[in-house]
């Protein structure tokens, strides 16, 4: 399936007010007539977009089963408005909630990749606070990176990076995933502390399936094990992929992810 698939409708919504307003791009595949399966909601990772392999394959799976699928780009990502450097977990969470409110799926499976796993956990907490937690039929978390700013980045900052944060408000880090470096701002790090989820029990009220590569250089598999320790009261399954990397985009990885999604949708 390409991004131009006629069944998937490209739509935009405006989120935020005045100078905080940004236009968010969404691609919505409607459910087949009479289909009552939960909608599949894609939550991408840091600097990823809805044109990525896993997101497109999720929509392809939805089309084959007749389920609805919702993909979107956070501000500063893909074809949405906004500067990437303005991004924070709170900002991207606000956009995720706005997309859910706009599309109004009765039931949904949240599929979060890397940072999207963190957003998914915060999203379900917000929905539960509104009395809408029952709308989430399940969570599929791919190499989830909750609290990555405080747990994975801040403890490993170099003196030069700390100086850059103090002097310029950000630091840059080379990435193997593209020619441009990752940018981490002081605003992102500060906001990350306010959105921590690994400080206590995480109540999701739904099944959770975590897929994690053991050769992941960005989010060590021990971080996924730590997440499991905070999910003791839920139906949680973890699939450790011995030779899996962070992206988990190989055909065999996609097969595992879609199998997890299918099990959530049918339960």
Short mmCIF file of N, CA, C and O in Angstrom, two decimals, residues 55-191:
data_model
loop_
_atom_site.label_atom_id
_atom_site.label_comp_id
_atom_site.label_asym_id
_atom_site.label_seq_id
_atom_site.Cartn_x
_atom_site.Cartn_y
_atom_site.Cartn_z
N UNK A 55 4.26 1.76 10.21
CA UNK A 55 2.97 2.46 10.13
C UNK A 55 2.19 2.06 8.88
O UNK A 55 0.97 1.81 8.94
N UNK A 56 2.88 1.98 7.75
CA UNK A 56 2.22 1.60 6.50
C UNK A 56 1.74 0.15 6.55
O UNK A 56 0.64 -0.19 6.10
N UNK A 57 2.58 -0.72 7.13
CA UNK A 57 2.18 -2.13 7.24
C UNK A 57 1.00 -2.30 8.19
O UNK A 57 0.16 -3.18 7.99
N UNK A 58 0.90 -1.46 9.20
CA UNK A 58 -0.26 -1.51 10.09
C UNK A 58 -1.53 -1.15 9.33
O UNK A 58 -2.56 -1.81 9.48
N UNK A 59 -1.44 -0.14 8.48
CA UNK A 59 -2.61 0.23 7.67
C UNK A 59 -2.95 -0.89 6.68
O UNK A 59 -4.13 -1.18 6.45
N UNK A 60 -1.94 -1.51 6.11
CA UNK A 60 -2.18 -2.61 5.19
C UNK A 60 -2.92 -3.75 5.90
O UNK A 60 -3.86 -4.35 5.37
N UNK A 61 -2.50 -4.03 7.14
CA UNK A 61 -3.16 -5.06 7.94
C UNK A 61 -4.61 -4.67 8.21
O UNK A 61 -5.53 -5.50 8.11
N UNK A 62 -4.84 -3.40 8.56
CA UNK A 62 -6.20 -2.93 8.83
C UNK A 62 -7.08 -3.10 7.59
O UNK A 62 -8.23 -3.55 7.68
N UNK A 63 -6.55 -2.76 6.43
CA UNK A 63 -7.31 -2.89 5.20
C UNK A 63 -7.70 -4.35 4.94
O UNK A 63 -8.81 -4.65 4.52
N UNK A 64 -6.78 -5.26 5.23
CA UNK A 64 -7.04 -6.67 4.97
C UNK A 64 -8.08 -7.26 5.93
O UNK A 64 -8.74 -8.24 5.60
N UNK A 65 -8.22 -6.66 7.11
CA UNK A 65 -9.16 -7.17 8.10
C UNK A 65 -10.45 -6.37 8.16
O UNK A 65 -11.40 -6.76 8.85
N UNK A 66 -10.47 -5.23 7.49
CA UNK A 66 -11.65 -4.38 7.51
C UNK A 66 -11.71 -3.41 8.67
O UNK A 66 -12.69 -2.70 8.86
N UNK A 67 -10.64 -3.37 9.49
CA UNK A 67 -10.61 -2.46 10.63
C UNK A 67 -10.24 -1.05 10.20
O UNK A 67 -9.61 -0.85 9.15
N UNK A 68 -10.61 -0.08 11.00
CA UNK A 68 -10.18 1.30 10.76
C UNK A 68 -8.73 1.45 11.20
O UNK A 68 -8.25 0.72 12.05
N UNK A 69 -8.04 2.42 10.60
CA UNK A 69 -6.65 2.70 10.98
C UNK A 69 -6.44 4.21 10.97
O UNK A 69 -6.87 4.90 10.03
N UNK A 70 -5.79 4.69 12.00
CA UNK A 70 -5.53 6.12 12.15
C UNK A 70 -4.03 6.32 12.29
O UNK A 70 -3.42 5.81 13.22
N UNK A 71 -3.46 7.04 11.34
CA UNK A 71 -2.05 7.42 11.42
C UNK A 71 -1.97 8.94 11.42
O UNK A 71 -2.81 9.61 10.84
N UNK A 72 -0.97 9.50 12.06
CA UNK A 72 -0.79 10.95 12.01
C UNK A 72 0.66 11.30 12.31
O UNK A 72 1.43 10.47 12.80
N UNK A 73 1.02 12.52 11.99
CA UNK A 73 2.36 13.03 12.28
C UNK A 73 2.28 14.04 13.41
O UNK A 73 1.47 14.96 13.37
N UNK A 74 3.12 13.86 14.44
CA UNK A 74 3.23 14.89 15.46
C UNK A 74 3.71 16.19 14.81
O UNK A 74 4.28 16.19 13.72
N UNK A 75 3.52 17.30 15.51
CA UNK A 75 4.07 18.56 15.02
C UNK A 75 5.59 18.43 14.92
O UNK A 75 6.25 17.76 15.73
N UNK A 76 6.13 19.04 13.86
CA UNK A 76 7.56 18.95 13.62
C UNK A 76 8.00 17.65 13.00
O UNK A 76 9.20 17.41 12.82
N UNK A 77 7.05 16.79 12.66
CA UNK A 77 7.33 15.50 12.04
C UNK A 77 6.56 15.41 10.71
O UNK A 77 5.44 15.93 10.59
N UNK A 78 7.14 14.70 9.76
CA UNK A 78 6.42 14.39 8.52
C UNK A 78 5.84 15.63 7.86
O UNK A 78 6.54 16.63 7.64
N UNK A 79 4.53 15.58 7.57
CA UNK A 79 3.89 16.68 6.85
C UNK A 79 3.04 17.55 7.76
O UNK A 79 2.27 18.39 7.29
N UNK A 80 3.18 17.38 9.08
CA UNK A 80 2.49 18.28 10.00
C UNK A 80 3.28 19.57 10.17
O UNK A 80 4.49 19.62 9.93
N UNK A 81 2.59 20.63 10.63
CA UNK A 81 3.23 21.91 10.87
C UNK A 81 4.06 21.86 12.15
O UNK A 81 4.03 20.90 12.90
N UNK A 82 4.76 22.96 12.39
CA UNK A 82 5.48 23.13 13.64
C UNK A 82 6.95 22.82 13.52
O UNK A 82 7.37 22.05 12.66
N UNK A 83 7.72 23.44 14.40
CA UNK A 83 9.16 23.20 14.44
C UNK A 83 9.45 22.01 15.34
O UNK A 83 8.91 21.92 16.45
N UNK A 84 10.31 21.13 14.89
CA UNK A 84 10.65 19.96 15.69
C UNK A 84 11.23 20.38 17.04
O UNK A 84 10.94 19.76 18.07
N UNK A 85 12.02 21.43 17.06
CA UNK A 85 12.67 21.87 18.29
C UNK A 85 11.68 22.35 19.34
O UNK A 85 12.03 22.46 20.52
N UNK A 86 10.45 22.64 18.94
CA UNK A 86 9.42 23.06 19.90
C UNK A 86 8.73 21.86 20.55
O UNK A 86 7.90 22.03 21.45
N UNK A 87 9.04 20.67 20.08
CA UNK A 87 8.32 19.48 20.53
C UNK A 87 8.65 19.07 21.95
O UNK A 87 9.79 19.18 22.40
N UNK A 88 7.62 18.60 22.65
CA UNK A 88 7.77 18.02 23.98
C UNK A 88 6.78 16.86 24.08
O UNK A 88 5.86 16.74 23.26
N UNK A 89 6.93 16.03 25.11
CA UNK A 89 5.98 14.95 25.31
C UNK A 89 4.58 15.51 25.53
O UNK A 89 3.59 15.01 24.97
N UNK A 90 4.46 16.58 26.32
CA UNK A 90 3.15 17.17 26.57
C UNK A 90 2.51 17.68 25.28
O UNK A 90 1.31 17.53 25.07
N UNK A 91 3.31 18.30 24.44
CA UNK A 91 2.82 18.85 23.17
C UNK A 91 2.34 17.73 22.25
O UNK A 91 1.25 17.80 21.68
N UNK A 92 3.14 16.67 22.14
CA UNK A 92 2.76 15.56 21.26
C UNK A 92 1.61 14.75 21.86
O UNK A 92 0.79 14.19 21.13
N UNK A 93 1.52 14.70 23.18
CA UNK A 93 0.37 14.07 23.82
C UNK A 93 -0.90 14.85 23.53
O UNK A 93 -1.95 14.26 23.24
N UNK A 94 -0.84 16.17 23.61
CA UNK A 94 -1.99 17.00 23.30
C UNK A 94 -2.49 16.74 21.88
O UNK A 94 -3.70 16.64 21.63
N UNK A 95 -1.55 16.59 20.96
CA UNK A 95 -1.93 16.33 19.57
C UNK A 95 -2.55 14.94 19.42
O UNK A 95 -3.52 14.76 18.66
N UNK A 96 -2.00 13.97 20.14
CA UNK A 96 -2.55 12.61 20.08
C UNK A 96 -3.98 12.59 20.59
O UNK A 96 -4.86 11.95 20.00
N UNK A 97 -4.23 13.27 21.71
CA UNK A 97 -5.59 13.36 22.24
C UNK A 97 -6.52 14.06 21.25
O UNK A 97 -7.68 13.65 21.08
N UNK A 98 -6.02 15.10 20.60
CA UNK A 98 -6.84 15.83 19.64
C UNK A 98 -7.23 14.94 18.46
O UNK A 98 -8.37 14.99 17.97
N UNK A 99 -6.29 14.10 18.01
CA UNK A 99 -6.59 13.17 16.92
C UNK A 99 -7.65 12.17 17.36
O UNK A 99 -8.61 11.88 16.61
N UNK A 100 -7.52 11.62 18.58
CA UNK A 100 -8.51 10.68 19.10
C UNK A 100 -9.87 11.35 19.21
O UNK A 100 -10.91 10.78 18.84
N UNK A 101 -9.89 12.57 19.71
CA UNK A 101 -11.17 13.28 19.86
C UNK A 101 -11.80 13.57 18.51
O UNK A 101 -13.03 13.51 18.36
N UNK A 102 -10.97 13.88 17.52
CA UNK A 102 -11.50 14.20 16.19
C UNK A 102 -12.05 12.97 15.49
O UNK A 102 -13.12 13.02 14.87
N UNK A 103 -11.34 11.86 15.58
CA UNK A 103 -11.75 10.65 14.86
C UNK A 103 -12.77 9.83 15.64
O UNK A 103 -13.52 9.05 15.04
N UNK A 104 -12.79 9.97 16.96
CA UNK A 104 -13.79 9.36 17.85
C UNK A 104 -14.00 7.86 17.67
O UNK A 104 -15.14 7.39 17.56
N UNK A 105 -12.93 7.06 17.66
CA UNK A 105 -13.16 5.60 17.60
C UNK A 105 -13.82 5.13 18.90
O UNK A 105 -13.44 5.55 19.99
N UNK A 106 -14.80 4.24 18.76
CA UNK A 106 -15.46 3.71 19.95
C UNK A 106 -14.51 2.81 20.74
O UNK A 106 -14.49 2.83 21.97
N UNK A 107 -13.74 2.00 20.02
CA UNK A 107 -12.75 1.12 20.62
C UNK A 107 -11.48 1.19 19.78
O UNK A 107 -11.54 1.39 18.56
N UNK A 108 -10.34 1.04 20.42
CA UNK A 108 -9.09 1.17 19.67
C UNK A 108 -7.98 0.35 20.30
O UNK A 108 -8.00 0.06 21.51
N UNK A 109 -7.04 -0.03 19.47
CA UNK A 109 -5.78 -0.62 19.91
C UNK A 109 -4.70 0.41 19.62
O UNK A 109 -4.54 0.85 18.47
N UNK A 110 -3.99 0.84 20.65
CA UNK A 110 -2.91 1.81 20.48
C UNK A 110 -1.62 1.06 20.17
O UNK A 110 -1.24 0.15 20.92
N UNK A 111 -0.96 1.43 19.09
CA UNK A 111 0.28 0.79 18.68
C UNK A 111 1.37 1.86 18.73
O UNK A 111 1.42 2.75 17.89
N UNK A 112 2.22 1.78 19.76
CA UNK A 112 3.23 2.80 19.96
C UNK A 112 4.64 2.28 19.75
O UNK A 112 5.01 1.24 20.27
N UNK A 113 5.41 3.01 18.95
CA UNK A 113 6.77 2.61 18.64
C UNK A 113 7.76 3.56 19.31
O UNK A 113 7.66 4.78 19.15
N UNK A 114 8.71 3.00 20.07
CA UNK A 114 9.74 3.78 20.73
C UNK A 114 9.12 4.89 21.59
O UNK A 114 8.37 4.59 22.51
N UNK A 115 9.38 6.15 21.29
CA UNK A 115 8.76 7.22 22.05
C UNK A 115 7.24 7.13 22.01
O UNK A 115 6.55 7.53 22.95
N UNK A 116 6.70 6.58 20.92
CA UNK A 116 5.26 6.40 20.82
C UNK A 116 4.71 5.49 21.90
O UNK A 116 3.54 5.59 22.26
N UNK A 117 5.55 4.60 22.44
CA UNK A 117 5.13 3.78 23.56
C UNK A 117 4.90 4.62 24.80
O UNK A 117 3.97 4.38 25.57
N UNK A 118 5.76 5.62 25.01
CA UNK A 118 5.59 6.56 26.12
C UNK A 118 4.32 7.37 25.93
O UNK A 118 3.50 7.50 26.84
N UNK A 119 4.14 7.89 24.72
CA UNK A 119 2.93 8.67 24.42
C UNK A 119 1.69 7.82 24.64
O UNK A 119 0.68 8.28 25.18
N UNK A 120 1.74 6.54 24.24
CA UNK A 120 0.59 5.65 24.41
C UNK A 120 0.23 5.47 25.88
O UNK A 120 -0.95 5.50 26.26
N UNK A 121 1.24 5.31 26.74
CA UNK A 121 0.99 5.15 28.16
C UNK A 121 0.41 6.42 28.77
O UNK A 121 -0.48 6.37 29.63
N UNK A 122 0.91 7.57 28.35
CA UNK A 122 0.36 8.84 28.84
C UNK A 122 -1.05 9.06 28.28
O UNK A 122 -1.93 9.58 28.97
N UNK A 123 -1.26 8.65 27.04
CA UNK A 123 -2.57 8.82 26.41
C UNK A 123 -3.64 8.02 27.14
O UNK A 123 -4.73 8.53 27.43
N UNK A 124 -3.33 6.78 27.46
CA UNK A 124 -4.34 5.97 28.15
C UNK A 124 -4.58 6.50 29.56
O UNK A 124 -5.71 6.46 30.06
N UNK A 125 -3.55 7.07 30.19
CA UNK A 125 -3.75 7.68 31.52
C UNK A 125 -4.71 8.87 31.42
O UNK A 125 -5.58 9.05 32.28
N UNK A 126 -4.55 9.66 30.38
CA UNK A 126 -5.45 10.81 30.18
C UNK A 126 -6.86 10.35 29.87
O UNK A 126 -7.84 10.93 30.36
N UNK A 127 -7.00 9.33 29.06
CA UNK A 127 -8.33 8.81 28.74
C UNK A 127 -9.00 8.23 29.98
O UNK A 127 -10.21 8.43 30.21
N UNK A 128 -8.24 7.52 30.79
CA UNK A 128 -8.80 6.96 32.03
C UNK A 128 -9.22 8.07 32.98
O UNK A 128 -10.24 7.95 33.66
N UNK A 129 -8.46 9.16 33.02
CA UNK A 129 -8.82 10.29 33.88
C UNK A 129 -10.12 10.94 33.43
O UNK A 129 -10.85 11.51 34.25
N UNK A 130 -10.43 10.82 32.14
CA UNK A 130 -11.68 11.35 31.60
C UNK A 130 -12.81 10.33 31.66
O UNK A 130 -13.91 10.58 31.18
N UNK A 131 -12.53 9.16 32.24
CA UNK A 131 -13.54 8.10 32.30
C UNK A 131 -13.73 7.37 31.00
O UNK A 131 -14.74 6.70 30.80
N UNK A 132 -12.71 7.42 30.11
CA UNK A 132 -12.82 6.82 28.79
C UNK A 132 -11.81 5.70 28.58
O UNK A 132 -11.56 5.28 27.45
N UNK A 133 -11.25 5.18 29.67
CA UNK A 133 -10.24 4.14 29.53
C UNK A 133 -10.77 2.88 28.88
O UNK A 133 -10.01 2.15 28.22
N UNK A 134 -12.06 2.60 29.02
CA UNK A 134 -12.64 1.41 28.43
C UNK A 134 -12.64 1.40 26.92
O UNK A 134 -12.88 0.35 26.30
N UNK A 135 -12.35 2.54 26.31
CA UNK A 135 -12.28 2.60 24.85
C UNK A 135 -11.02 1.92 24.30
O UNK A 135 -10.96 1.60 23.11
N UNK A 136 -10.01 1.74 25.16
CA UNK A 136 -8.75 1.15 24.71
C UNK A 136 -8.81 -0.36 24.91
O UNK A 136 -8.86 -0.85 26.03
N UNK A 137 -8.80 -1.09 23.80
CA UNK A 137 -8.90 -2.55 23.85
C UNK A 137 -7.56 -3.20 24.11
O UNK A 137 -7.49 -4.35 24.54
N UNK A 138 -6.47 -2.49 23.84
CA UNK A 138 -5.16 -3.07 24.06
C UNK A 138 -4.05 -2.12 23.66
O UNK A 138 -4.27 -1.14 22.93
N UNK A 139 -2.85 -2.41 24.15
CA UNK A 139 -1.65 -1.66 23.81
C UNK A 139 -0.62 -2.61 23.20
O UNK A 139 -0.34 -3.67 23.77
N UNK A 140 -0.08 -2.25 22.06
CA UNK A 140 1.05 -2.96 21.47
C UNK A 140 2.21 -1.97 21.45
O UNK A 140 2.14 -0.94 20.78
N UNK A 141 3.25 -2.27 22.22
CA UNK A 141 4.37 -1.35 22.39
C UNK A 141 5.62 -1.96 21.77
O UNK A 141 6.04 -3.06 22.14
N UNK A 142 6.19 -1.24 20.81
CA UNK A 142 7.33 -1.73 20.03
C UNK A 142 8.58 -0.98 20.48
O UNK A 142 8.67 0.24 20.31
N UNK A 143 9.54 -1.69 21.07
CA UNK A 143 10.75 -1.06 21.61
C UNK A 143 10.39 0.19 22.40
O UNK A 143 10.90 1.29 22.14
N UNK A 144 9.48 0.06 23.38
CA UNK A 144 8.94 1.24 24.06
C UNK A 144 10.02 1.99 24.83
O UNK A 144 10.90 1.39 25.44
N UNK A 145 9.91 3.33 24.80
CA UNK A 145 10.91 4.18 25.43
C UNK A 145 10.28 5.16 26.42
O UNK A 145 10.53 6.37 26.34
N UNK A 146 9.47 4.67 27.38
CA UNK A 146 8.94 5.60 28.37
C UNK A 146 10.06 6.22 29.20
O UNK A 146 11.05 5.54 29.51
N UNK A 147 9.91 7.50 29.51
CA UNK A 147 10.88 8.21 30.35
C UNK A 147 12.29 8.20 29.75
O UNK A 147 13.27 8.29 30.48
N UNK A 148 12.40 8.12 28.43
CA UNK A 148 13.74 7.99 27.84
C UNK A 148 14.60 9.23 28.09
O UNK A 148 15.82 9.13 28.18
N UNK A 149 13.96 10.38 28.24
CA UNK A 149 14.75 11.59 28.45
C UNK A 149 15.48 11.55 29.79
O UNK A 149 16.67 11.86 29.88
N UNK A 150 14.77 11.15 30.85
CA UNK A 150 15.38 11.14 32.19
C UNK A 150 16.14 9.86 32.49
O UNK A 150 17.11 9.87 33.26
N UNK A 151 15.72 8.73 31.88
CA UNK A 151 16.35 7.45 32.21
C UNK A 151 17.49 7.05 31.25
O UNK A 151 18.42 6.36 31.66
N UNK A 152 17.39 7.46 30.01
CA UNK A 152 18.37 7.01 29.01
C UNK A 152 19.27 8.13 28.50
O UNK A 152 20.40 7.86 28.09
N UNK A 153 18.78 9.37 28.50
CA UNK A 153 19.58 10.47 27.96
C UNK A 153 20.33 11.22 29.05
O UNK A 153 21.56 11.33 29.03
N UNK A 154 19.60 11.73 30.02
CA UNK A 154 20.24 12.60 31.02
C UNK A 154 21.38 11.93 31.79
O UNK A 154 22.41 12.57 32.04
N UNK A 155 21.25 10.65 32.20
CA UNK A 155 22.37 10.05 32.94
C UNK A 155 23.65 9.91 32.13
O UNK A 155 24.73 9.74 32.70
N UNK A 156 23.53 9.98 30.79
CA UNK A 156 24.70 9.76 29.93
C UNK A 156 25.19 11.02 29.24
O UNK A 156 25.99 10.94 28.30
N UNK A 157 24.72 12.19 29.68
CA UNK A 157 25.16 13.43 29.06
C UNK A 157 26.65 13.67 29.30
O UNK A 157 27.16 13.47 30.41
N UNK A 158 27.34 14.11 28.27
CA UNK A 158 28.75 14.48 28.41
C UNK A 158 28.84 15.91 28.95
O UNK A 158 27.86 16.67 28.94
N UNK A 159 30.00 16.29 29.37
CA UNK A 159 30.20 17.67 29.83
C UNK A 159 29.90 18.66 28.71
O UNK A 159 29.32 19.72 28.95
N UNK A 160 30.29 18.31 27.49
CA UNK A 160 30.04 19.20 26.35
C UNK A 160 28.55 19.34 26.09
O UNK A 160 28.07 20.44 25.77
N UNK A 161 27.81 18.25 26.22
CA UNK A 161 26.37 18.31 25.99
C UNK A 161 25.67 19.12 27.09
O UNK A 161 24.75 19.89 26.81
N UNK A 162 26.12 18.96 28.33
CA UNK A 162 25.55 19.75 29.43
C UNK A 162 25.83 21.24 29.21
O UNK A 162 24.97 22.09 29.46
N UNK A 163 27.03 21.54 28.74
CA UNK A 163 27.37 22.94 28.47
C UNK A 163 26.51 23.50 27.35
O UNK A 163 26.04 24.65 27.41
N UNK A 164 26.28 22.69 26.32
CA UNK A 164 25.44 23.13 25.20
C UNK A 164 24.01 23.39 25.65
O UNK A 164 23.38 24.37 25.24
N UNK A 165 23.49 22.52 26.51
CA UNK A 165 22.14 22.72 27.05
C UNK A 165 22.06 24.03 27.83
O UNK A 165 21.08 24.79 27.69
N UNK A 166 23.07 24.31 28.63
CA UNK A 166 23.07 25.52 29.46
C UNK A 166 23.23 26.78 28.61
O UNK A 166 22.59 27.81 28.88
N UNK A 167 24.07 26.69 27.57
CA UNK A 167 24.38 27.88 26.78
C UNK A 167 23.42 28.10 25.62
O UNK A 167 23.05 29.25 25.32
N UNK A 168 23.02 27.01 24.95
CA UNK A 168 22.19 27.14 23.75
C UNK A 168 20.78 26.63 23.92
O UNK A 168 19.92 26.86 23.07
N UNK A 169 20.53 25.88 25.00
CA UNK A 169 19.19 25.33 25.23
C UNK A 169 18.95 24.02 24.53
O UNK A 169 17.83 23.51 24.55
N UNK A 170 19.98 23.45 23.91
CA UNK A 170 19.83 22.16 23.23
C UNK A 170 21.22 21.58 22.98
O UNK A 170 22.23 22.27 23.10
N UNK A 171 21.25 20.30 22.65
CA UNK A 171 22.49 19.70 22.15
C UNK A 171 22.13 18.77 21.00
O UNK A 171 20.98 18.33 20.87
N UNK A 172 23.11 18.50 20.16
CA UNK A 172 22.92 17.63 19.00
C UNK A 172 23.67 16.33 19.20
O UNK A 172 24.70 16.29 19.87
N UNK A 173 23.12 15.28 18.57
CA UNK A 173 23.72 13.95 18.69
C UNK A 173 23.62 13.24 17.34
O UNK A 173 22.53 13.19 16.76
N UNK A 174 24.71 12.72 16.81
CA UNK A 174 24.63 12.00 15.53
C UNK A 174 23.70 10.79 15.65
O UNK A 174 23.54 10.20 16.72
N UNK A 175 23.04 10.45 14.56
CA UNK A 175 22.15 9.30 14.53
C UNK A 175 22.42 8.46 13.29
O UNK A 175 22.67 9.02 12.21
N UNK A 176 22.36 7.15 13.42
CA UNK A 176 22.57 6.29 12.25
C UNK A 176 21.35 6.22 11.35
O UNK A 176 21.39 5.59 10.29
N UNK A 177 20.24 6.87 11.75
CA UNK A 177 18.99 6.73 11.01
C UNK A 177 18.76 7.83 9.97
O UNK A 177 17.73 7.87 9.33
N UNK A 178 19.72 8.74 9.82
CA UNK A 178 19.56 9.79 8.84
C UNK A 178 20.75 10.73 8.87
O UNK A 178 21.59 10.67 9.79
N UNK A 179 20.85 11.64 7.88
CA UNK A 179 22.01 12.54 7.80
C UNK A 179 22.00 13.65 8.85
O UNK A 179 23.05 14.17 9.22
N UNK A 180 20.81 14.03 9.33
CA UNK A 180 20.72 15.12 10.29
C UNK A 180 20.81 14.59 11.71
O UNK A 180 20.25 13.53 12.03
N UNK A 181 21.48 15.32 12.60
CA UNK A 181 21.61 14.86 13.98
C UNK A 181 20.30 14.97 14.74
O UNK A 181 19.41 15.76 14.37
N UNK A 182 20.16 14.17 15.78
CA UNK A 182 19.04 14.35 16.71
C UNK A 182 19.27 15.62 17.51
O UNK A 182 20.40 15.97 17.85
N UNK A 183 18.19 16.31 17.82
CA UNK A 183 18.25 17.52 18.63
C UNK A 183 17.45 17.28 19.90
O UNK A 183 16.28 16.92 19.85
N UNK A 184 18.10 17.46 21.04
CA UNK A 184 17.42 17.32 22.32
C UNK A 184 17.48 18.67 23.04
O UNK A 184 18.57 19.20 23.29
N UNK A 185 16.32 19.22 23.34
CA UNK A 185 16.26 20.54 23.94
C UNK A 185 16.09 20.45 25.45
O UNK A 185 15.58 19.46 25.99
N UNK A 186 16.48 21.52 26.13
CA UNK A 186 16.26 21.60 27.58
C UNK A 186 14.77 21.56 27.87
O UNK A 186 14.34 20.97 28.88
N UNK A 187 13.98 22.12 26.99
CA UNK A 187 12.52 22.11 27.16
C UNK A 187 11.99 20.69 27.12
O UNK A 187 11.13 20.31 27.93
N UNK A 188 12.49 19.88 26.20
CA UNK A 188 12.07 18.48 26.10
C UNK A 188 12.45 17.72 27.37
O UNK A 188 11.65 16.95 27.92
N UNK A 189 13.67 17.91 27.85
CA UNK A 189 14.13 17.20 29.03
C UNK A 189 13.33 17.61 30.27
O UNK A 189 12.93 16.75 31.07
N UNK A 190 13.08 18.91 30.41
CA UNK A 190 12.30 19.38 31.56
C UNK A 190 10.89 18.81 31.51
O UNK A 190 10.35 18.36 32.53
N UNK A 191 10.27 18.84 30.34
CA UNK A 191 8.91 18.33 30.20
C UNK A 191 8.86 16.82 30.40
O UNK A 191 7.88 16.29 30.93
#
